[in-house]
C-alpha positions as MATLAB code, in Angstrom:
seq = 'MTMDTGGTETGASDNDVLHVTLVQESTPVIITENVLDRHYQYLKDPSGFRVYKQRWLLLFIIALINFTNALIWIIFSPVTDKTAHYYNKSIMEVNWLSLVFLVASVPSGFFASWMLDTIGLRASIIFAAWLNLIGCLLRNITIFNFVSTESKYPVLLTGQIVAACGQTFIMFTPAKVAALWFADSQRALATTVASMSNPLGILAANLMSPYIVKEQNDISILLWICSAISLLGVLMSMIFVRKSIPPTPPSPSAASQSEPFFIGIKKLRKNGAFWLLTLSVGGGLALFTAYTTFLEQILCPQNYDNNFAGLSGALMIAFGIVGAFVAGLIADKTKKFSEVTKIGFCLSTLFSIAFVQLARFRGQDVLIAASIALFGCFGFAIYPTALEMAVEITYPVAEATSTGLIFLSGQIQGIIIMLIAQFIAQPLSAHDAALPKACPQGGSFDPQDWTIPNLMVNGLGVFYCVVITLLFHAKYKRMNAEMMAKAKSTLNDNFRFPNF';
ca = [
     -11.245   20.277  -20.239;
     -11.610   21.807  -16.788;
     -12.978   20.061  -13.741;
     -14.682   21.357  -10.623;
     -15.407   19.009   -7.701;
     -17.099   18.734   -4.290;
     -16.918   21.473   -1.726;
     -14.236   21.880    0.915;
     -13.004   24.755    2.995;
     -10.131   25.194    0.561;
     -12.286   27.013   -1.976;
     -13.768   24.242   -4.142;
     -17.389   24.267   -5.321;
     -20.266   23.199   -3.085;
     -21.557   20.785   -5.738;
     -21.400   17.069   -5.080;
     -20.964   16.000   -8.706;
     -18.233   16.272  -11.283;
     -18.497   19.092  -13.828;
     -16.841   18.677  -17.215;
     -16.869   21.759  -19.431;
     -15.852   21.637  -23.097;
     -14.129   24.797  -24.297;
     -16.066   25.017  -27.547;
     -19.469   24.561  -25.827;
     -21.177   27.042  -23.575;
     -23.342   24.511  -21.714;
     -21.604   22.323  -19.129;
     -22.079   18.586  -19.279;
     -22.923   17.115  -15.884;
     -21.599   13.646  -15.090;
     -22.722   11.838  -11.960;
     -20.549    9.059  -10.583;
     -21.568    5.767   -9.047;
     -19.252    5.862   -6.032;
     -18.496    3.010   -3.634;
     -16.921    5.382   -1.130;
     -18.422    8.730   -0.089;
     -15.016   10.357   -0.465;
     -14.175    8.936   -3.894;
     -14.981   12.211   -5.658;
     -11.998   13.914   -4.000;
      -9.581   11.708   -5.906;
     -10.312   14.023   -8.809;
      -9.190   17.185   -7.089;
      -6.273   17.323   -4.601;
      -7.346   20.844   -3.622;
     -10.308   19.177   -1.943;
      -8.138   17.403    0.601;
      -7.985   18.938    4.047;
      -7.434   18.038    7.698;
      -9.497   18.963   10.759;
      -8.404   20.094   14.203;
     -10.518   17.469   15.947;
      -8.126   14.818   14.670;
      -5.796   15.686   17.552;
      -8.560   15.164   20.151;
      -9.417   11.831   18.537;
      -5.747   10.858   18.617;
      -5.506   11.816   22.300;
      -8.541    9.675   23.208;
      -7.081    6.671   21.374;
      -3.770    7.234   23.149;
      -5.513    7.465   26.540;
      -7.423    4.196   26.066;
      -4.295    2.470   24.744;
      -2.303    3.785   27.728;
      -4.934    2.485   30.155;
      -5.029   -0.949   28.563;
      -1.255   -1.298   28.885;
      -1.445   -0.181   32.515;
      -4.031   -2.876   33.221;
      -1.939   -5.451   31.380;
       1.428   -5.011   33.082;
       0.547   -3.501   36.465;
       1.422   -6.693   38.388;
       4.714   -7.558   36.664;
       6.975   -5.078   38.544;
       5.604   -6.413   41.863;
       5.267  -10.089   41.006;
       6.400  -11.264   44.426;
       3.926   -9.130   46.405;
       1.092  -10.008   44.020;
       1.857  -13.698   44.556;
       1.694  -13.249   48.333;
      -1.484  -11.136   48.214;
      -3.442  -13.687   46.179;
      -1.584  -16.690   47.630;
      -0.573  -17.908   44.178;
       2.631  -19.034   42.498;
       4.835  -16.848   40.326;
       3.690  -18.851   37.290;
       0.060  -17.996   38.055;
       0.922  -14.300   38.473;
       2.734  -14.381   35.128;
      -0.505  -15.621   33.576;
      -2.114  -12.288   34.470;
       0.119  -10.799   31.773;
       0.248  -13.823   29.494;
      -3.541  -13.953   29.238;
      -3.433  -10.694   27.261;
      -1.509  -12.479   24.554;
      -3.820  -15.495   24.555;
      -7.114  -13.566   24.558;
      -6.020  -11.143   21.862;
      -5.631  -13.885   19.246;
      -9.321  -14.847   18.895;
     -10.535  -11.324   19.629;
      -8.076   -9.854   17.125;
      -9.866  -11.183   14.054;
     -13.194   -9.785   15.242;
     -11.525   -6.465   16.114;
      -9.981   -6.205   12.653;
     -13.328   -6.963   11.016;
     -15.157   -4.433   13.214;
     -12.640   -1.681   12.569;
     -12.734   -2.155    8.793;
     -16.478   -2.838    8.513;
     -18.324   -0.952   11.270;
     -15.792    1.809   11.768;
     -13.279    3.525   14.000;
     -15.788    4.994   16.469;
     -17.340    1.645   17.432;
     -13.932    0.085   17.971;
     -12.734    2.936   20.211;
     -15.844    2.959   22.411;
     -15.918   -0.837   22.683;
     -12.270   -0.911   23.789;
     -12.913    1.777   26.427;
     -15.827   -0.146   27.924;
     -13.918   -3.441   28.016;
     -11.116   -1.668   29.911;
     -13.559   -0.367   32.505;
     -15.486   -3.614   32.927;
     -12.244   -5.551   33.334;
     -11.020   -3.109   35.992;
     -14.263   -3.278   37.967;
     -14.125   -7.070   37.977;
     -10.562   -6.920   39.322;
     -11.654   -4.510   42.049;
     -14.100   -7.077   43.422;
     -11.133   -9.154   44.627;
     -10.168   -6.607   47.286;
     -13.452   -6.970   49.202;
     -13.868   -9.347   52.118;
     -17.091  -10.916   50.809;
     -15.033  -12.643   48.094;
     -13.475  -15.863   49.375;
      -9.732  -16.386   49.112;
     -10.233  -19.250   46.651;
     -12.401  -17.080   44.371;
     -10.183  -13.996   44.235;
      -7.704  -15.218   41.665;
     -10.344  -16.548   39.201;
     -12.230  -13.229   39.392;
      -8.982  -11.301   38.943;
      -8.065  -13.420   35.935;
     -11.534  -12.901   34.440;
     -11.087   -9.143   34.690;
      -7.732   -9.438   32.962;
      -9.311  -11.496   30.169;
     -12.055   -8.905   29.593;
      -9.510   -6.080   29.359;
      -7.286   -8.295   27.193;
     -10.100   -8.658   24.664;
     -10.250   -4.872   24.468;
      -6.553   -4.628   23.650;
      -6.922   -5.530   19.985;
      -9.797   -3.094   19.435;
      -7.532   -0.178   20.388;
      -4.141   -1.517   19.276;
      -5.376   -1.889   15.680;
      -6.465    1.770   15.437;
      -3.167    3.746   15.069;
      -2.572    3.167   11.351;
      -6.305    3.433   10.674;
      -6.753    6.824   12.327;
      -3.550    8.058   10.679;
      -4.819    7.035    7.239;
      -8.347    8.427    7.645;
      -7.698   11.697    9.512;
      -4.108   12.813    8.832;
      -2.292   14.139    5.780;
       0.457   12.000    4.272;
       3.113   14.218    5.875;
       1.748   13.439    9.372;
       0.752    9.779    9.126;
       3.898    8.252   10.631;
       3.792   10.781   13.488;
       0.122   10.021   14.211;
       0.812    6.284   14.194;
       3.722    6.854   16.573;
       1.638    8.869   19.044;
      -1.222    6.360   19.069;
       0.931    3.233   19.253;
       3.565    4.542   21.695;
       0.900    5.336   24.275;
       0.835    1.586   24.952;
       4.475    1.379   26.083;
       3.919    4.663   27.911;
       1.336    2.787   29.984;
       3.906    0.072   30.599;
       6.360    2.766   31.665;
       3.817    4.145   34.127;
       3.256    0.657   35.535;
       6.987    0.063   35.986;
       7.376    3.359   37.851;
       4.128    3.365   39.788;
       3.826   -0.233   40.965;
       7.093   -0.486   42.966;
       6.580    3.035   44.345;
       3.015    2.411   45.576;
       3.191   -1.250   46.598;
       5.402   -1.294   49.674;
       3.420   -4.163   51.149;
       0.990   -6.624   49.620;
      -2.185   -4.846   50.775;
      -1.229   -1.834   48.641;
      -2.275   -3.841   45.562;
      -5.784   -2.412   46.023;
      -4.486    1.123   45.364;
      -3.197    0.052   41.949;
      -6.550   -1.468   41.052;
      -8.485    1.710   41.891;
      -6.063    3.903   39.927;
      -6.575    1.745   36.823;
     -10.357    1.954   37.267;
     -10.329    5.760   37.511;
      -8.318    6.173   34.315;
     -10.522    3.626   32.530;
     -13.628    5.590   33.501;
     -12.078    8.739   32.025;
     -11.475    6.881   28.758;
     -15.109    5.752   28.604;
     -16.444    9.262   29.252;
     -14.200   10.923   26.679;
     -14.912    8.338   23.993;
     -18.681    8.526   24.512;
     -18.763   12.328   24.519;
     -16.145   13.354   21.953;
     -15.820   10.509   19.427;
     -18.765   11.393   17.198;
     -17.738    9.944   13.829;
     -15.344    7.460   12.279;
     -14.232    9.570    9.323;
     -13.818   13.320    8.739;
     -16.243   15.261    6.503;
     -13.645   15.286    3.714;
     -10.567   13.077    3.251;
      -7.000   14.259    3.985;
      -5.312   12.402    1.103;
      -6.012   10.401   -2.083;
      -5.557    7.070   -0.291;
      -8.065    8.114    2.390;
     -10.548    8.894   -0.384;
     -10.230    5.480   -2.005;
     -12.169    2.345   -1.159;
     -10.316   -0.160    1.053;
     -10.583   -3.859    0.357;
     -13.247   -5.669    2.420;
     -11.795   -7.698    5.285;
     -12.020  -11.196    3.787;
     -10.894  -10.085    0.332;
      -7.945   -8.338    1.967;
      -6.989  -11.532    3.791;
      -6.995  -13.423    0.491;
      -4.812  -10.793   -1.167;
      -2.268  -10.932    1.630;
      -1.685  -14.647    1.137;
       0.523  -14.000   -1.897;
       2.364  -10.986   -0.469;
       5.709  -12.489    0.577;
       7.200   -9.192    1.747;
       4.295   -8.684    4.133;
       4.739  -12.106    5.756;
       8.463  -11.517    6.257;
       7.601   -8.207    7.929;
       4.906   -9.905   10.006;
       7.304  -12.596   11.203;
      10.098  -10.188   12.126;
       8.156   -7.283   13.626;
       5.800   -9.678   15.405;
       8.858  -11.431   16.789;
      10.257   -8.133   18.002;
       6.969   -7.422   19.815;
       7.130  -10.861   21.410;
      10.670  -10.290   22.685;
       9.710   -6.928   24.152;
       6.736   -8.535   25.912;
       8.980  -11.236   27.360;
      11.541   -8.725   28.653;
       8.805   -6.571   30.177;
       7.139   -9.495   31.940;
      10.283  -11.232   33.226;
      12.562   -8.275   33.947;
      12.232   -8.477   37.737;
      12.740  -12.257   37.696;
      15.844  -11.916   35.500;
      17.505   -9.287   37.695;
      16.628  -10.184   41.289;
      18.829  -13.336   41.542;
      21.838  -11.053   40.918;
      20.762   -8.831   43.836;
      19.035   -6.122   41.753;
      15.885   -5.127   43.656;
      12.365   -4.262   42.465;
      13.147   -0.559   42.303;
      16.072   -1.134   39.943;
      14.008   -3.523   37.819;
      11.273   -0.895   37.604;
      13.825    1.790   36.742;
      15.341   -0.414   34.030;
      11.934   -1.053   32.496;
      11.143    2.644   32.689;
      14.392    3.592   30.949;
      13.774    1.055   28.206;
      10.354    2.526   27.497;
      11.231    6.203   28.005;
      14.173    6.032   25.625;
      12.041    3.896   23.325;
       9.321    6.507   23.079;
      11.911    9.173   22.254;
      13.438    6.879   19.634;
      10.032    6.135   18.136;
       9.167    9.831   17.815;
      12.497   10.589   16.172;
      12.074    7.625   13.817;
       8.521    8.724   13.011;
       9.636   12.238   12.134;
      12.452   10.896    9.956;
      10.083    8.482    8.211;
       7.509   11.234    7.585;
      10.199   13.492    6.154;
      12.145   10.997    4.042;
       9.568    8.213    3.462;
      12.387    5.692    4.019;
      10.358    3.304    6.157;
      12.388    0.259    5.199;
      15.757    1.804    6.019;
      14.573    3.152    9.388;
      13.163   -0.255   10.328;
      16.291   -2.186    9.327;
      18.654    0.126   11.203;
      16.442   -0.086   14.303;
      16.444   -3.880   14.130;
      20.212   -4.173   13.895;
      21.007   -1.770   16.735;
      18.296   -3.063   19.071;
      19.570   -6.621   18.580;
      23.111   -5.585   19.528;
      21.995   -3.841   22.705;
      19.680   -6.696   23.731;
      22.683   -9.032   23.561;
      24.665   -6.565   25.677;
      21.871   -6.422   28.277;
      21.614  -10.210   28.571;
      25.348  -10.605   29.075;
      25.581   -7.804   31.632;
      22.551   -9.101   33.585;
      24.543  -12.242   34.437;
      26.864  -10.230   36.678;
      26.423   -8.353   39.944;
      27.078   -4.675   40.525;
      26.657   -3.575   36.894;
      23.796   -1.168   37.521;
      24.934    1.616   35.184;
      25.850   -0.642   32.270;
      22.658   -2.676   32.574;
      20.538    0.471   32.672;
      22.383    1.952   29.680;
      22.143   -1.201   27.569;
      18.433   -1.737   28.150;
      17.723    1.965   27.546;
      19.463    1.804   24.158;
      17.704   -1.469   23.376;
      14.413    0.331   23.932;
      15.499    3.409   21.991;
      16.179    1.509   18.769;
      13.688   -1.305   19.323;
      10.692    0.975   19.762;
      11.652    2.899   16.629;
      10.742   -0.225   14.672;
       7.084   -0.538   15.606;
       5.318    2.620   14.299;
       7.417    2.800   11.133;
       6.809   -0.907   10.502;
       3.051   -0.389   10.855;
       3.122    2.391    8.279;
       5.298    0.259    6.023;
       2.822   -2.629    6.345;
       0.047   -0.346    5.095;
       2.292    0.831    2.242;
       3.217   -2.635    0.963;
      -0.316   -4.060    1.258;
      -2.363   -1.146   -0.145;
      -5.342   -1.168   -0.833;
      -5.879   -3.813    1.873;
      -7.522   -2.145    4.873;
      -5.122   -0.768    7.487;
      -6.573   -2.729   10.409;
      -6.177   -5.988    8.492;
      -2.459   -5.655    7.716;
      -1.361   -4.038   10.977;
      -3.666   -6.294   12.989;
      -1.998   -9.413   11.610;
       1.409   -8.063   12.649;
       0.122   -7.473   16.166;
      -1.431  -10.953   16.328;
       1.852  -12.431   15.116;
       3.537  -10.748   18.078;
       0.943  -12.117   20.494;
       1.203  -15.698   19.206;
       5.001  -15.656   19.187;
       4.952  -14.016   22.628;
       2.861  -16.838   24.075;
       5.247  -19.438   22.701;
       8.407  -17.611   23.809;
       7.136  -16.869   27.313;
       5.962  -20.425   27.935;
       9.219  -21.914   26.666;
      11.291  -19.383   28.647;
       9.590  -20.316   31.908;
       9.965  -24.010   31.143;
      13.705  -23.887   30.398;
      14.676  -21.534   33.244;
      16.995  -23.436   35.573;
      17.292  -23.590   39.376;
      20.081  -21.478   40.816;
      23.388  -23.246   41.329;
      24.475  -23.922   44.889;
      27.011  -21.093   44.619;
      24.469  -18.526   43.326;
      21.812  -19.659   45.802;
      24.169  -18.891   48.684;
      24.833  -15.319   47.518;
      22.689  -12.324   48.540;
      19.599  -11.872   46.393;
      16.941   -9.175   46.073;
      14.232  -11.784   45.530;
      11.846  -12.450   48.415;
      12.916  -15.461   50.427;
      10.538  -18.349   51.012;
       6.870  -18.281   50.153;
       5.803  -18.836   46.550;
       8.708  -17.034   44.868;
      11.432  -19.367   43.640;
      14.447  -17.496   42.122;
      15.755  -19.091   38.935;
      18.697  -18.849   36.583;
      17.503  -17.140   33.381;
      20.710  -17.555   31.377;
      19.349  -20.161   28.947;
      16.028  -18.342   28.263;
      17.932  -15.096   27.718;
      20.289  -16.726   25.223;
      17.291  -18.183   23.405;
      15.763  -14.711   23.169;
      19.040  -13.324   21.827;
      19.173  -16.035   19.175;
      15.646  -15.237   18.048;
      16.510  -11.540   17.899;
      19.451  -12.248   15.592;
      17.225  -14.451   13.401;
      14.559  -11.735   13.037;
      17.257   -9.176   12.279;
      18.696  -11.323    9.478;
      15.241  -11.895    7.960;
      14.258   -8.217    7.900;
      17.682   -6.929    6.818;
      18.610   -9.403    4.083;
      15.342  -10.878    2.803;
      12.768   -8.086    3.120;
      12.304   -5.591    0.263;
       9.532   -2.995    0.315;
       7.404   -1.631   -2.532;
       5.468    1.433   -1.410;
       2.140    0.873   -3.154;
       0.146    3.531   -1.305;
       2.641    6.321   -1.988;
       2.847    5.299   -5.645;
      -0.944    5.344   -5.943;
      -1.148    8.798   -4.368;
       1.542   10.192   -6.650;
      -0.232    8.768   -9.688;
      -3.556   10.235   -8.544;
      -2.020   13.681   -8.064;
      -0.183   13.524  -11.380;
      -3.340   12.462  -13.205;
      -5.296   15.278  -11.578;
      -2.675   17.811  -12.611;
      -2.763   16.587  -16.213;
      -6.564   16.670  -16.315;
      -6.694   20.178  -14.877;
      -4.239   21.474  -17.465;
      -5.649   19.645  -20.490;
      -8.099   21.349  -22.844;
      -9.601   20.030  -26.054;
      -8.183   21.822  -29.135;
     -10.482   23.960  -31.299;
     -11.116   22.539  -34.789;
];
């Protein structure tokens, strides 16, 4: 029996149905298939799989919108003190400008996951771009004189909430676009590029904010920069994102039908490995969020200024992006997602402990910078490989469902950790209060001792590391399904009925 399937640019037939030809008969028998997915026919013929150049443009647009959303999210954290003075608010209220992203993403995350799996990738990308822009424009209103001083902070917070709702619509796309547009040998790399654009935005905020904001009135410059980049994201998504899926699928798993959202949720309930991964990787995201938000407040009581805090955050992210790309390449080449994730967890935990201990002392600039850079290098390697592993162990559950739940786990744990950390931070001792500090004196900024919150974060990091290293075991369902599909196709292509 020989088979000939739907047309691709790789030389297959232009027919849209499956041909089955018996050797002893001269007339072909035509079989039409009742398909649930428009790409299902390509499961029958691996030669029909191909990739398209426009996938890289789509990936760039996703990365740009993700970058912008992170910039909006964290732009105030490196200049917390000046933001507090500009809006005449407390440090706690300024921290809520970042914390609100975690809160808003929880309810919006379920809708984003449903939209991505049901309506499609294109709608999710465009919606996220518009929410970024609308949120930025609302924030810009606060710099005008016609807005009263009492109204500025509520309007600013509203803009943050709007952009925060857009976060989930773009953060859930990396594994989805990798699965639908990229071959299996490029999926981990595509997920890395799309997901690491978010910390790249955080890196830009850590570098740009202290450099631009020399005095509190410079806050307006930051707001206009965010708006300009958001507008670019809207224009590119509206013009260039024309479809959610390519004309033909890049792999057998892309050709198959994903589970509907609610059925996928039900299937995940019994997947113990997935929930261990969700707890640990979500916890790692929460710890990263806490470090990013509180870095200036942790360092300034020991006389490390805003510039050093921004540099430390930048090193953490820059080394992290390099580590993530290296981990993605290794995972694509070896398919050892579990091993890469476990090694990253162990090493990042060790260096986070080193950072916390060093940050208690003065004059340790080099060691602090080195420890937080290595923490980022190994910590960031976890995220994209863990997303791909989540898709592997939950297949055929839709990608946005499994990876979205991991992200939401990080947001929920982040809210809890950040609130507790602020509550248990202690006033400086009389001895420390008398020493020179880089924190602004007076006003609404009250330097605190972050030793206890930092030790709590270290303890949680060790706990997550133990869970993922000792209790988690992965079964790569998607790779197994693809290998079986290819093997079956090879057998069918080579099999012929004997002549009697």
